Amino acid sequence: MSVQTEPTPRLALNDISCVFGTTTAVDRLSLAIRPGEFVSLLGPSGCGKTTTLRMIAGFIKPSAGTITMDGSVISAPGSSLPPERRQMSMIFQSYAIWPNMTVAENVAFGLRLRRMDRDTINRKVAEMLDTVQLASLAQRYPAELSGGQQQRVALARAMVIQPRVLLLDEPLSNLDANLREEMRFEIRRLHDAFHFTTVYVTHDQGEAMVTSDRIAVMNRGRIEQVDAPYTLYTRPKTRFVATFIGRTNLLEGECLGERIVFDGFSLPRARFEAVEGRALFSLRPQSIALHRAAAPDLVAGTLVERAYLGESWDYVVRPEGGSVLLKVTATPVEIFEVGESVWLEVDPAQMAQISEEGEGALPPRPPPNPLRALRATAMPLKPLLK
Amino acid sequence: MRSYRLRRIAGRFGLYLSVLALISPALLVFLWMISLSLKTEIDNMDYPPVFIPHPPTLDNFAQVFARNDFLTYTKNSVIVSFSATALALLVGVPAGYGIAKARATRAAMLILIARMTPGLSYLIPLFLLFQWLSLTGTLVPIVITHLVITVPIVVWVMIGFFEGLPAELEEAALTDGATIWQAFRHVALPLARPGVTVALILSFIFSWNNFIFAVVLAGRETRTLPVAVYNVLTFEQISWGPLAAAALCVTAPVLLLTLVMQKEIVAGLTAGGVKGG
């Protein structure tokens, strides 16, 4: 694993692992975050994302590997800088605002610890409360606030101290759906205003897509892929990423001559010229269009199932002569009936070739023999069937 | 409908009756003590016994305060109980915090074992030690030994309270730049204030009521109230009136404190067990 070659990242995780007893929560994970960047750790529960965040915050020491901030080591297995000296701040799922202090006192706490004078503190607190639209509630106690307001207090408290890294641990999961959607944009707005380097842990892909510059998709303690939201969705690299981010059709195809042959149909090679033999592709339901009339390069099929979702129709189509079922998402305007013969328009350029394992995936311990490692790097595509 | 109401009234009645049956031994003794303290010596020796004083007299109380140096003993008791409680809070609250946060159950058990060990088993060595340090005859040894009672109470009450606090509240303080002491001082301690109140009351009551340490370690001038009452019993065995009056004077402050604060005490003792949200 190589760390991206950037000029001193704000935060760099270098091959960090975290082992609890016999379970490996985080397994040789590497990630570099530029100053001012907003990176999400996205994954299912138990994938190690919160453990990673807590290692960055300094609550957990890594079992192996190091974490550096602006080039200096802050976490290593032997010694770790305590959380209070990392100049970070963290927002928790439960908000964790102190019920014994007013909103203003909560926000002022970090500044008071930094021994700023009273006027500066009052000014900064007022400014920050203005930014998060809580100025009128400064003297209230947390118990008198709604969930969304408490969340804003937590944001204000975390940002007012100008942290070098801002950590968010599933901050929106306790809010109702509408508010959650609103707060996503709020978090992004605040990031655009202040440019704090941010690490955001979530299991909600929508949240990660809206807020992040880059998303690190985690699975079983490892990062499967780190990319901008657009790239992540359109060019997933692994089976896990393709299925975890949005819905997709996973298709096994064989590259023969000018075409890629799937079960029941074939497509032009388009941008997959270099691919040899059998390969796995991800095809998003939105990149397939349905037609009633035949035309060149359209694939004939039968509509098997459908569901109306309001914003779209979800169809399931079986291409003629094949056994695969393709998920197709279409606009709600045009309606097709179950059993109807349809023609599928598939743009092969919108497909993504994926591998079974992540690029971040490492051979299992103990370290593999050099020959296998060499073969793995020489052959970009791992055999699909063992 | 009517049968349901009837059954409920019967159930309520049964409950009160059984509660009365359970507390009557304790209550009767206490009432008898009040009666003794308000009767003349003649009434007290009467047979069959007179329960309601006729007429009630305060002579016994006057006698207690006239014959004994109760003022000194009260002062002793106040000094001992207050300092033992204050010291216990000073040591025990941070200790409870540390034990709760580090999940140091063994340390907690050790403190409990120290509490459960009969005081007599180490009183003799302690007595010799204090004699060697020439502290006997002062209140210091009594305060120190009372810490054996008060510290475990404070620690155990506080462990329950601190364990009930969400860890994220302190973690938020830590990431904001607070040291663990600052997080304790500004976040955990204010939130555990009800716990501190309960710990204070309980340790005060236990210290006030303690008898065994003072009876061994106290000199003539350093007796605490329970010891003083015991001495009334020894030297004036037959005078029940003054004895009951003295005992009432000693138990009254604690009794009042318990009655006034009973809600907080119960809340404090059950806190940390199961706590929602």
XYZ file of C-alpha atoms in Angstrom:
663
model
C 0.000 0.000 0.000
C 1.368 3.348 -0.920
C 0.236 6.635 0.497
C -0.755 9.151 -2.123
C 2.149 11.380 -2.951
C 0.823 14.741 -1.849
C 2.842 17.552 -0.291
C 2.385 16.839 3.460
C -1.196 15.793 3.953
C -3.012 17.290 6.943
C -3.781 13.821 8.141
C -2.153 10.595 7.017
C -3.068 7.113 8.184
C -0.192 4.803 7.404
C -1.050 1.101 7.445
C -2.948 1.370 10.698
C -4.542 -1.679 12.257
C -6.669 -2.077 15.300
C -7.149 -5.450 16.919
C -9.607 -6.099 19.751
C -8.856 -9.533 21.160
C -9.270 -11.849 18.210
C -11.223 -9.454 15.988
C -9.428 -7.140 13.613
C -11.556 -4.013 13.458
C -9.225 -2.089 11.169
C -6.786 -3.917 8.930
C -3.718 -2.128 7.527
C -5.596 0.932 6.383
C -3.949 3.864 4.637
C -5.457 7.200 3.757
C -4.114 10.689 3.183
C -6.271 13.767 3.613
C -5.278 17.150 2.226
C -5.697 20.331 4.266
C -9.240 21.613 3.829
C -10.507 18.404 2.356
C -13.792 16.759 3.330
C -13.418 12.990 3.371
C -16.125 10.517 4.358
C -15.597 7.046 5.719
C -18.565 5.155 4.353
C -19.420 1.564 5.077
C -21.841 -0.842 6.700
C -21.921 -1.131 10.479
C -18.985 -3.049 11.835
C -16.700 -2.118 8.960
C -14.283 -0.296 11.268
C -15.122 3.264 10.292
C -15.890 4.488 13.801
C -12.822 2.700 15.162
C -10.749 4.506 12.541
C -12.263 7.829 13.574
C -11.597 7.124 17.238
C -7.991 6.311 16.399
C -7.703 9.662 14.624
C -9.233 11.385 17.663
C -6.784 9.592 19.941
C -9.302 7.595 21.991
C -7.921 4.322 20.664
C -4.283 3.536 19.993
C -3.560 1.690 16.779
C -2.240 -1.855 17.175
C 0.085 -1.225 14.236
C 0.894 1.633 11.883
C 1.033 5.357 12.506
C -1.119 8.433 12.102
C 0.592 11.691 11.230
C -0.797 15.207 11.285
C 1.040 17.775 9.179
C 3.966 15.410 9.045
C 4.390 14.698 12.739
C 3.360 11.395 14.274
C 0.365 11.678 16.592
C -0.520 8.004 16.925
C 1.698 4.969 17.046
C 1.275 1.619 18.811
C 3.631 2.589 21.637
C 2.843 6.227 22.222
C -0.057 8.426 21.284
C -0.698 12.104 21.660
C -3.677 12.382 24.058
C -6.940 13.607 22.490
C -6.834 16.979 24.242
C -3.547 17.898 22.597
C -4.518 17.084 19.014
C -6.354 20.349 18.370
C -9.187 18.437 16.786
C -12.824 18.487 17.630
C -15.431 15.816 17.324
C -19.174 15.684 16.837
C -20.943 12.632 18.166
C -24.054 10.783 17.140
C -25.618 11.744 20.467
C -24.428 15.378 20.016
C -22.837 15.133 23.483
C -23.535 18.730 24.327
C -23.199 19.373 28.024
C -26.607 19.585 29.685
C -25.268 21.611 32.615
C -24.210 24.532 30.431
C -26.197 26.956 28.289
C -25.765 27.007 24.523
C -23.331 29.916 24.808
C -21.367 28.204 27.585
C -21.142 25.026 25.545
C -19.696 26.900 22.610
C -17.392 28.980 24.808
C -15.940 25.987 26.653
C -13.085 25.242 24.249
C -12.189 28.928 24.049
C -12.150 29.253 27.825
C -9.765 26.315 28.034
C -7.509 28.207 25.637
C -7.500 31.096 28.128
C -8.811 33.682 25.711
C -10.022 36.943 27.193
C -13.707 37.424 27.860
C -14.348 39.871 25.016
C -12.743 37.674 22.384
C -14.700 34.674 23.643
C -18.002 36.564 23.596
C -17.343 37.860 20.101
C -16.345 34.457 18.695
C -19.272 32.701 20.343
C -21.717 35.292 19.004
C -20.272 35.007 15.506
C -20.423 31.242 15.537
C -23.964 31.124 16.899
C -24.939 33.522 14.126
C -23.397 31.212 11.555
C -25.391 28.230 12.756
C -28.534 30.380 13.231
C -28.764 29.915 16.976
C -28.077 33.463 18.153
C -31.529 33.789 19.702
C -31.095 30.637 21.774
C -27.727 31.462 23.339
C -29.012 31.429 26.919
C -31.097 28.266 26.614
C -30.129 24.931 28.117
C -29.774 21.890 25.821
C -32.851 20.223 27.284
C -34.914 23.106 25.901
C -33.691 22.593 22.338
C -34.925 20.352 19.531
C -32.703 17.655 18.062
C -31.748 19.767 15.070
C -30.867 22.722 17.287
C -28.755 20.501 19.537
C -26.942 19.298 16.453
C -26.235 22.892 15.492
C -24.860 23.575 18.962
C -22.534 20.604 18.563
C -21.397 21.961 15.185
C -20.828 25.431 16.595
C -18.926 24.080 19.571
C -16.699 21.979 17.338
C -15.954 24.725 14.829
C -15.442 27.687 17.126
C -12.060 26.400 18.278
C -10.790 26.292 14.692
C -9.821 22.620 14.831
C -7.030 21.344 12.640
C -9.233 18.361 11.899
C -12.982 18.171 12.421
C -14.328 14.699 13.130
C -17.974 13.751 12.729
C -19.302 10.398 13.882
C -22.667 9.706 12.232
C -23.881 13.137 13.307
C -27.236 12.983 11.551
C -28.504 9.504 12.395
C -30.635 10.744 15.303
C -32.529 13.299 13.215
C -35.731 12.727 11.298
C -35.556 12.258 7.542
C -36.387 15.822 6.462
C -34.043 17.440 8.917
C -31.318 14.989 7.993
C -31.544 16.038 4.374
C -31.437 19.706 5.348
C -28.451 19.222 7.647
C -26.429 17.496 4.919
C -26.460 20.687 2.917
C -25.878 22.712 6.070
C -22.736 20.729 6.846
C -21.497 21.180 3.297
C -22.297 24.919 3.454
C -20.316 25.270 6.664
C -17.419 23.389 5.133
C -17.442 25.674 2.120
C -17.412 28.648 4.487
C -14.626 27.509 6.825
C -12.676 24.840 4.923
C -11.897 22.726 7.964
C -10.222 19.452 7.177
C -13.042 17.060 7.917
C -13.428 13.337 8.433
C -17.048 12.261 8.352
C -18.172 8.797 9.356
C -21.493 7.578 8.020
C -23.317 4.519 6.766
C -25.636 6.654 4.655
C -24.351 7.005 1.101
C -26.604 9.974 0.404
C -25.017 11.901 3.269
C -21.528 11.039 2.068
C -22.337 11.982 -1.547
C -23.724 15.400 -0.630
C -21.070 16.432 1.845
C -17.782 14.936 0.701
C -14.929 15.849 -1.582
C -13.844 12.248 -1.485
C -15.431 9.132 -0.064
C -13.503 6.187 1.324
C -15.672 3.110 1.113
C -14.789 0.700 3.890
C -15.505 -2.974 4.197
C -14.267 -5.365 6.844
C -11.636 -3.017 8.213
C -10.222 -2.047 4.865
C -10.728 0.750 2.384
C -12.087 -0.645 -0.868
C -11.956 2.571 -2.862
C -11.304 6.264 -2.285
C -12.721 8.625 -4.889
C -14.869 11.648 -5.513
C -18.594 10.842 -5.253
C -19.087 11.021 -9.033
C -16.223 8.698 -9.813
C -17.236 6.360 -7.039
C -20.726 5.985 -8.452
C -19.870 5.828 -12.123
C -16.598 3.932 -11.864
C -16.792 1.574 -8.920
C -13.749 -0.636 -8.815
C -14.928 -3.531 -6.705
C -18.001 -5.673 -6.326
C -18.564 -4.320 -2.818
C -18.383 -0.671 -3.842
C -20.623 -1.223 -6.861
C -23.334 -2.857 -4.760
C -22.987 -0.696 -1.640
C -23.197 2.639 -3.446
C -26.553 2.667 -5.179
C -28.137 -0.252 -7.044
C -26.452 -1.985 -9.899
C -26.473 -4.927 -12.279
C -23.433 -7.154 -11.898
C -22.740 -8.830 -15.198
C -20.138 -11.379 -16.096
C -18.911 -11.004 -19.655
C -16.295 -12.369 -21.987
C -14.306 -10.035 -24.198
C -14.157 -11.563 -27.657
C -12.896 -9.568 -30.620
C -14.796 -6.313 -30.930
C -17.516 -7.197 -28.496
C -18.176 -8.158 -24.917
C -20.441 -11.177 -24.762
C -22.872 -11.442 -21.876
C -25.488 -14.055 -21.117
C -28.052 -13.525 -23.862
C -26.671 -10.376 -25.464
C -23.473 -8.635 -26.416
C -22.256 -5.058 -26.471
C -19.503 -3.157 -28.284
C -16.255 -2.983 -26.367
C -16.253 0.811 -26.112
C -13.587 1.809 -23.584
C -12.756 -1.720 -22.477
C -10.257 -2.381 -25.244
C -7.537 -3.652 -22.988
C -9.678 -6.210 -21.190
C -8.926 -9.838 -21.966
C -11.054 -12.905 -21.301
C -13.759 -12.990 -18.674
C -14.476 -9.955 -16.568
C -17.079 -8.609 -14.168
C -18.951 -5.404 -15.030
C -21.252 -3.111 -13.110
C -24.109 -1.547 -15.053
C -26.302 1.019 -13.284
C -30.077 0.662 -13.788
C -30.197 4.313 -14.899
C -27.784 3.736 -17.766
C -30.215 1.402 -19.501
C -33.052 2.917 -21.511
C -36.212 1.105 -22.605
C -37.685 1.341 -26.118
C -40.741 -0.094 -27.814
C -39.262 -0.291 -31.320
C -36.236 -2.174 -32.556
C -33.146 -0.353 -33.728
C -29.543 -1.324 -34.378
C -27.561 -2.238 -31.267
C -30.620 -2.511 -29.071
C -31.077 -5.659 -27.012
C -34.398 -7.486 -27.193
C -35.959 -8.562 -23.924
C -39.097 -9.280 -21.938
C -40.356 -7.189 -19.045
C -40.643 -9.484 -16.033
C -41.470 -7.258 -13.082
C -42.104 -3.641 -12.312
C -42.526 -1.331 -9.343
C -43.637 2.282 -9.218
C -41.556 4.436 -6.879
C -43.062 7.824 -7.652
C -39.858 9.401 -8.855
C -39.199 6.521 -11.227
C -40.269 3.106 -12.459
C -38.187 0.121 -11.504
C -38.355 -2.599 -14.125
C -36.795 -6.032 -14.303
C -36.058 -7.174 -17.844
C -34.824 -10.530 -19.101
C -32.833 -10.246 -22.340
C -33.957 -12.730 -24.970
C -32.091 -16.026 -24.901
C -30.443 -15.309 -21.589
C -31.150 -16.042 -17.944
C -29.860 -12.824 -16.345
C -32.344 -10.320 -14.986
C -31.495 -6.676 -15.570
C -32.666 -3.926 -13.267
C -33.751 -0.860 -15.240
C -34.757 2.490 -13.800
C -36.910 4.605 -16.115
C -38.713 7.941 -15.948
C -42.248 7.806 -14.551
C -43.677 9.281 -17.757
C -43.428 6.275 -20.018
C -45.171 3.155 -18.788
C -44.404 -0.410 -19.820
C -46.491 -3.432 -18.882
C -45.281 -6.710 -17.458
C -44.878 -9.299 -20.209
C -44.305 -6.684 -22.879
C -41.453 -7.113 -25.354
C -39.017 -4.242 -24.972
C -35.750 -3.108 -26.469
C -32.874 -2.182 -24.199
C -30.453 0.579 -25.032
C -27.246 0.024 -23.104
C -24.363 2.458 -23.281
C -21.262 0.334 -22.717
C -19.257 3.460 -21.899
C -21.289 3.784 -18.710
C -20.310 0.354 -17.502
C -17.506 -0.120 -15.031
C -15.230 -3.081 -14.854
C -14.973 -4.293 -11.294
C -12.875 -6.774 -9.402
C -13.957 -9.136 -6.669
C -11.718 -7.536 -4.059
C -10.788 -3.965 -3.287
C -7.659 -2.255 -4.472
C -6.922 -1.743 -0.832
C -7.395 -5.419 -0.230
C -4.312 -7.094 1.030
C -3.383 -10.727 0.966
C -4.330 -12.401 4.216
C -1.753 -12.627 6.975
C 0.933 -13.923 7.176
C 2.441 -11.881 4.324
C 2.238 -13.744 1.025
C 5.176 -15.166 -0.834
C 6.778 -12.684 -3.222
C 5.750 -14.664 -6.303
C 2.064 -14.331 -5.566
C 2.400 -10.646 -4.850
C 4.216 -10.197 -8.164
C 1.526 -12.035 -10.051
C -1.148 -9.948 -8.378
C 0.424 -6.705 -9.519
C 1.221 -7.939 -13.014
C -2.333 -9.077 -13.593
C -4.783 -6.262 -12.940
C -7.749 -8.588 -13.079
C -8.027 -11.379 -10.610
C -9.608 -14.628 -11.745
C -13.311 -14.462 -11.244
C -13.889 -18.112 -10.635
C -11.637 -20.160 -8.503
C -66.913 -2.663 38.477
C -67.782 -2.498 42.135
C -66.083 -5.793 42.916
C -62.943 -4.469 41.218
C -62.941 -1.336 43.349
C -63.606 -3.388 46.443
C -60.739 -5.679 45.641
C -58.446 -2.696 45.134
C -59.377 -1.203 48.468
C -58.855 -4.575 50.147
C -55.444 -4.863 48.434
C -54.465 -1.395 49.564
C -55.582 -2.207 53.109
C -53.584 -5.448 53.096
C -50.511 -3.598 51.911
C -50.739 -1.011 54.675
C -51.339 -3.708 57.242
C -48.252 -5.674 56.205
C -46.129 -2.508 56.097
C -47.308 -1.695 59.605
C -46.498 -5.236 60.761
C -43.004 -4.954 59.277
C -42.068 -1.602 60.765
C -43.907 -1.903 64.079
C -40.991 -3.449 66.030
C -38.693 -0.578 65.045
C -41.419 1.968 65.497
C -42.552 0.654 68.877
C -39.060 0.785 70.328
C -38.643 4.300 69.101
C -41.998 5.418 70.463
C -41.193 3.753 73.758
C -37.955 5.702 73.868
C -39.814 8.958 73.328
C -42.237 7.975 76.040
C -39.393 7.164 78.457
C -37.697 10.471 77.821
C -40.859 12.418 78.632
C -41.855 10.592 81.823
C -40.722 11.062 85.384
C -38.490 8.454 86.965
C -41.409 7.169 89.016
C -43.594 6.679 85.952
C -40.763 4.910 84.234
C -40.495 2.328 87.025
C -44.259 1.853 87.260
C -45.953 -1.474 86.706
C -47.947 -1.995 84.563
C -45.921 0.386 82.371
C -47.391 3.755 81.494
C -47.087 4.577 77.792
C -48.523 8.069 77.600
C -46.689 10.432 79.969
C -48.997 12.150 82.405
C -48.026 14.905 82.601
C -45.072 14.995 80.156
C -41.869 16.422 81.563
C -38.688 17.789 80.046
C -36.707 17.180 83.245
C -34.769 14.306 81.682
C -33.458 16.492 78.868
C -32.495 19.208 81.335
C -30.736 16.611 83.474
C -28.776 15.208 80.505
C -27.446 18.604 79.560
C -26.773 19.600 83.145
C -24.906 16.497 84.263
C -22.867 15.741 81.148
C -20.692 17.867 78.998
C -22.977 17.246 76.036
C -21.883 20.415 74.338
C -18.301 19.143 74.025
C -19.464 15.763 72.774
C -21.743 17.368 70.220
C -18.874 19.524 69.078
C -16.668 16.430 68.811
C -19.266 14.550 66.823
C -19.814 17.488 64.490
C -16.083 17.941 63.894
C -15.503 14.233 63.330
C -18.477 13.656 61.049
C -17.970 16.819 59.054
C -14.251 16.327 58.502
C -14.625 12.607 57.792
C -17.322 13.402 55.242
C -15.420 16.291 53.685
C -12.215 14.274 53.376
C -14.137 11.320 51.981
C -15.721 13.522 49.309
C -12.362 15.055 48.471
C -10.804 11.638 47.948
C -13.780 9.498 47.079
C -15.418 11.514 44.307
C -12.323 11.593 42.060
C -11.641 7.966 43.019
C -15.149 6.964 42.032
C -14.676 8.811 38.718
C -11.383 7.075 38.042
C -12.734 3.652 38.934
C -15.846 4.178 36.815
C -13.920 5.407 33.775
C -11.139 2.829 33.983
C -13.675 0.115 34.817
C -11.379 -0.813 37.692
C -13.766 -3.275 39.289
C -10.987 -4.866 41.309
C -10.084 -1.578 42.973
C -13.775 -1.109 43.740
C -13.976 -4.573 45.274
C -10.863 -3.906 47.335
C -12.455 -0.796 48.800
C -15.567 -2.773 49.591
C -13.546 -5.498 51.310
C -11.819 -2.859 53.440
C -15.276 -1.685 54.423
C -16.586 -5.158 55.193
C -13.652 -6.170 57.386
C -14.786 -5.893 61.028
C -13.377 -2.740 62.525
C -12.172 -4.571 65.604
C -9.678 -6.590 63.574
C -7.507 -3.576 62.962
C -8.501 -1.309 65.826
C -5.885 -2.613 68.218
C -2.945 -2.107 65.818
C -4.356 1.271 64.918
C -4.659 2.178 68.572
C -1.006 1.274 69.147
C -0.010 3.195 66.034
C -1.828 6.323 67.117
C -0.351 6.008 70.591
C 3.095 5.769 69.045
C 2.365 8.876 66.991
C 1.026 10.438 70.219
C -2.269 11.237 68.525
C -4.455 9.546 71.141
C -6.540 12.016 73.069
C -7.072 14.113 69.969
C -9.853 13.879 67.366
C -7.434 13.052 64.545
C -7.456 9.253 65.007
C -11.236 9.230 65.124
C -11.510 11.240 61.917
C -8.993 8.976 60.207
C -10.757 5.791 61.250
C -14.125 7.189 60.229
C -12.722 7.485 56.722
C -12.895 3.682 56.635
C -16.658 4.068 56.708
C -17.167 7.220 54.690
C -14.743 6.721 51.780
C -16.251 3.423 50.552
C -19.748 4.875 50.714
C -18.733 7.915 48.690
C -16.731 5.856 46.192
C -19.519 3.347 45.621
C -22.271 5.914 45.285
C -20.129 7.956 42.885
C -19.152 4.952 40.737
C -22.830 4.402 40.041
C -23.322 8.008 39.081
C -20.266 8.357 36.879
C -20.971 5.090 35.090
C -24.378 6.487 34.236
C -22.852 9.487 32.447
C -22.444 9.003 28.692
C -18.742 8.710 27.872
C -19.251 10.963 24.866
C -19.841 13.964 27.099
C -16.293 13.736 28.419
C -14.843 12.696 25.084
C -16.314 15.855 23.603
C -14.566 17.849 26.318
C -11.280 16.046 25.663
C -11.319 16.726 21.938
C -12.172 20.336 22.723
C -8.832 20.512 24.493
C -9.724 19.747 28.104
C -7.411 17.597 30.187
C -9.000 14.678 31.987
C -9.083 16.793 35.176
C -10.797 19.649 33.394
C -13.307 17.256 31.878
C -13.966 15.906 35.371
C -14.192 19.349 36.931
C -16.350 21.073 34.288
C -18.422 18.263 32.826
C -18.608 15.121 34.949
C -18.704 16.695 38.399
C -21.518 19.212 37.748
C -23.587 16.446 36.166
C -22.993 14.142 39.137
C -24.037 16.748 41.694
C -27.086 14.751 42.864
C -24.709 11.867 43.490
C -22.399 14.032 45.544
C -25.362 15.144 47.665
C -26.390 11.576 48.357
C -22.827 10.495 49.098
C -22.494 13.416 51.491
C -25.687 12.608 53.385
C -25.018 8.903 53.629
C -21.443 9.251 54.729
C -22.453 11.861 57.293
C -25.151 9.595 58.730
C -22.867 6.567 58.929
C -20.083 8.572 60.481
C -22.420 10.209 62.989
C -23.857 6.873 64.070
C -20.512 5.105 64.326
C -19.712 3.827 67.749
C -16.940 1.264 67.684
C -14.046 3.443 66.503
C -14.703 6.244 68.949
C -15.294 3.950 71.919
C -11.816 2.497 71.492
C -9.908 5.542 70.344
C -11.590 8.412 72.153
C -10.379 9.790 75.433
C -12.543 11.471 78.076
C -12.504 14.759 76.206
C -12.807 13.405 72.682
C -15.933 11.274 73.007
C -18.460 11.466 70.237
C -22.170 11.460 71.016
C -22.892 7.736 70.670
C -20.040 7.009 73.089
C -21.353 9.620 75.464
C -24.774 7.979 75.478
C -23.130 4.649 76.133
C -21.392 6.165 79.140
C -24.697 7.426 80.487
C -25.866 3.838 80.348
C -22.799 2.515 82.159
C -22.754 4.822 85.091
C -26.434 5.459 85.639
C -27.890 2.145 84.640
C -31.237 2.603 86.202
C -32.077 6.136 85.114
C -33.991 5.286 81.944
C -35.395 8.753 81.472
C -32.112 10.628 80.969
C -30.761 7.751 78.899
C -33.682 7.872 76.480
C -33.447 11.645 76.363
C -29.728 11.463 75.496
C -30.303 8.823 72.826
C -33.050 10.951 71.276
C -30.784 13.985 71.183
C -28.128 11.969 69.367
C -30.420 10.384 66.804
C -32.563 13.441 66.149
C -30.272 15.236 63.649
C -29.700 12.099 61.625
C -33.340 11.154 61.736
C -34.410 14.580 60.550
C -31.792 14.564 57.782
C -32.982 11.173 56.555
C -36.628 12.192 56.609
C -35.976 15.424 54.750
C -33.657 13.915 52.148
C -35.230 10.471 51.775
C -36.231 11.127 48.180
C -32.699 12.074 47.171
C -31.213 9.158 49.088
C -33.418 6.605 47.367
C -32.794 8.230 43.985
C -29.072 8.229 44.637
C -28.916 4.636 45.733
C -30.757 3.429 42.669
C -28.969 5.681 40.170
C -26.632 4.105 37.686
C -28.393 0.777 37.902
C -30.685 1.159 34.937
C -30.772 4.473 33.200
C -32.579 5.238 29.998
C -31.401 7.675 27.340
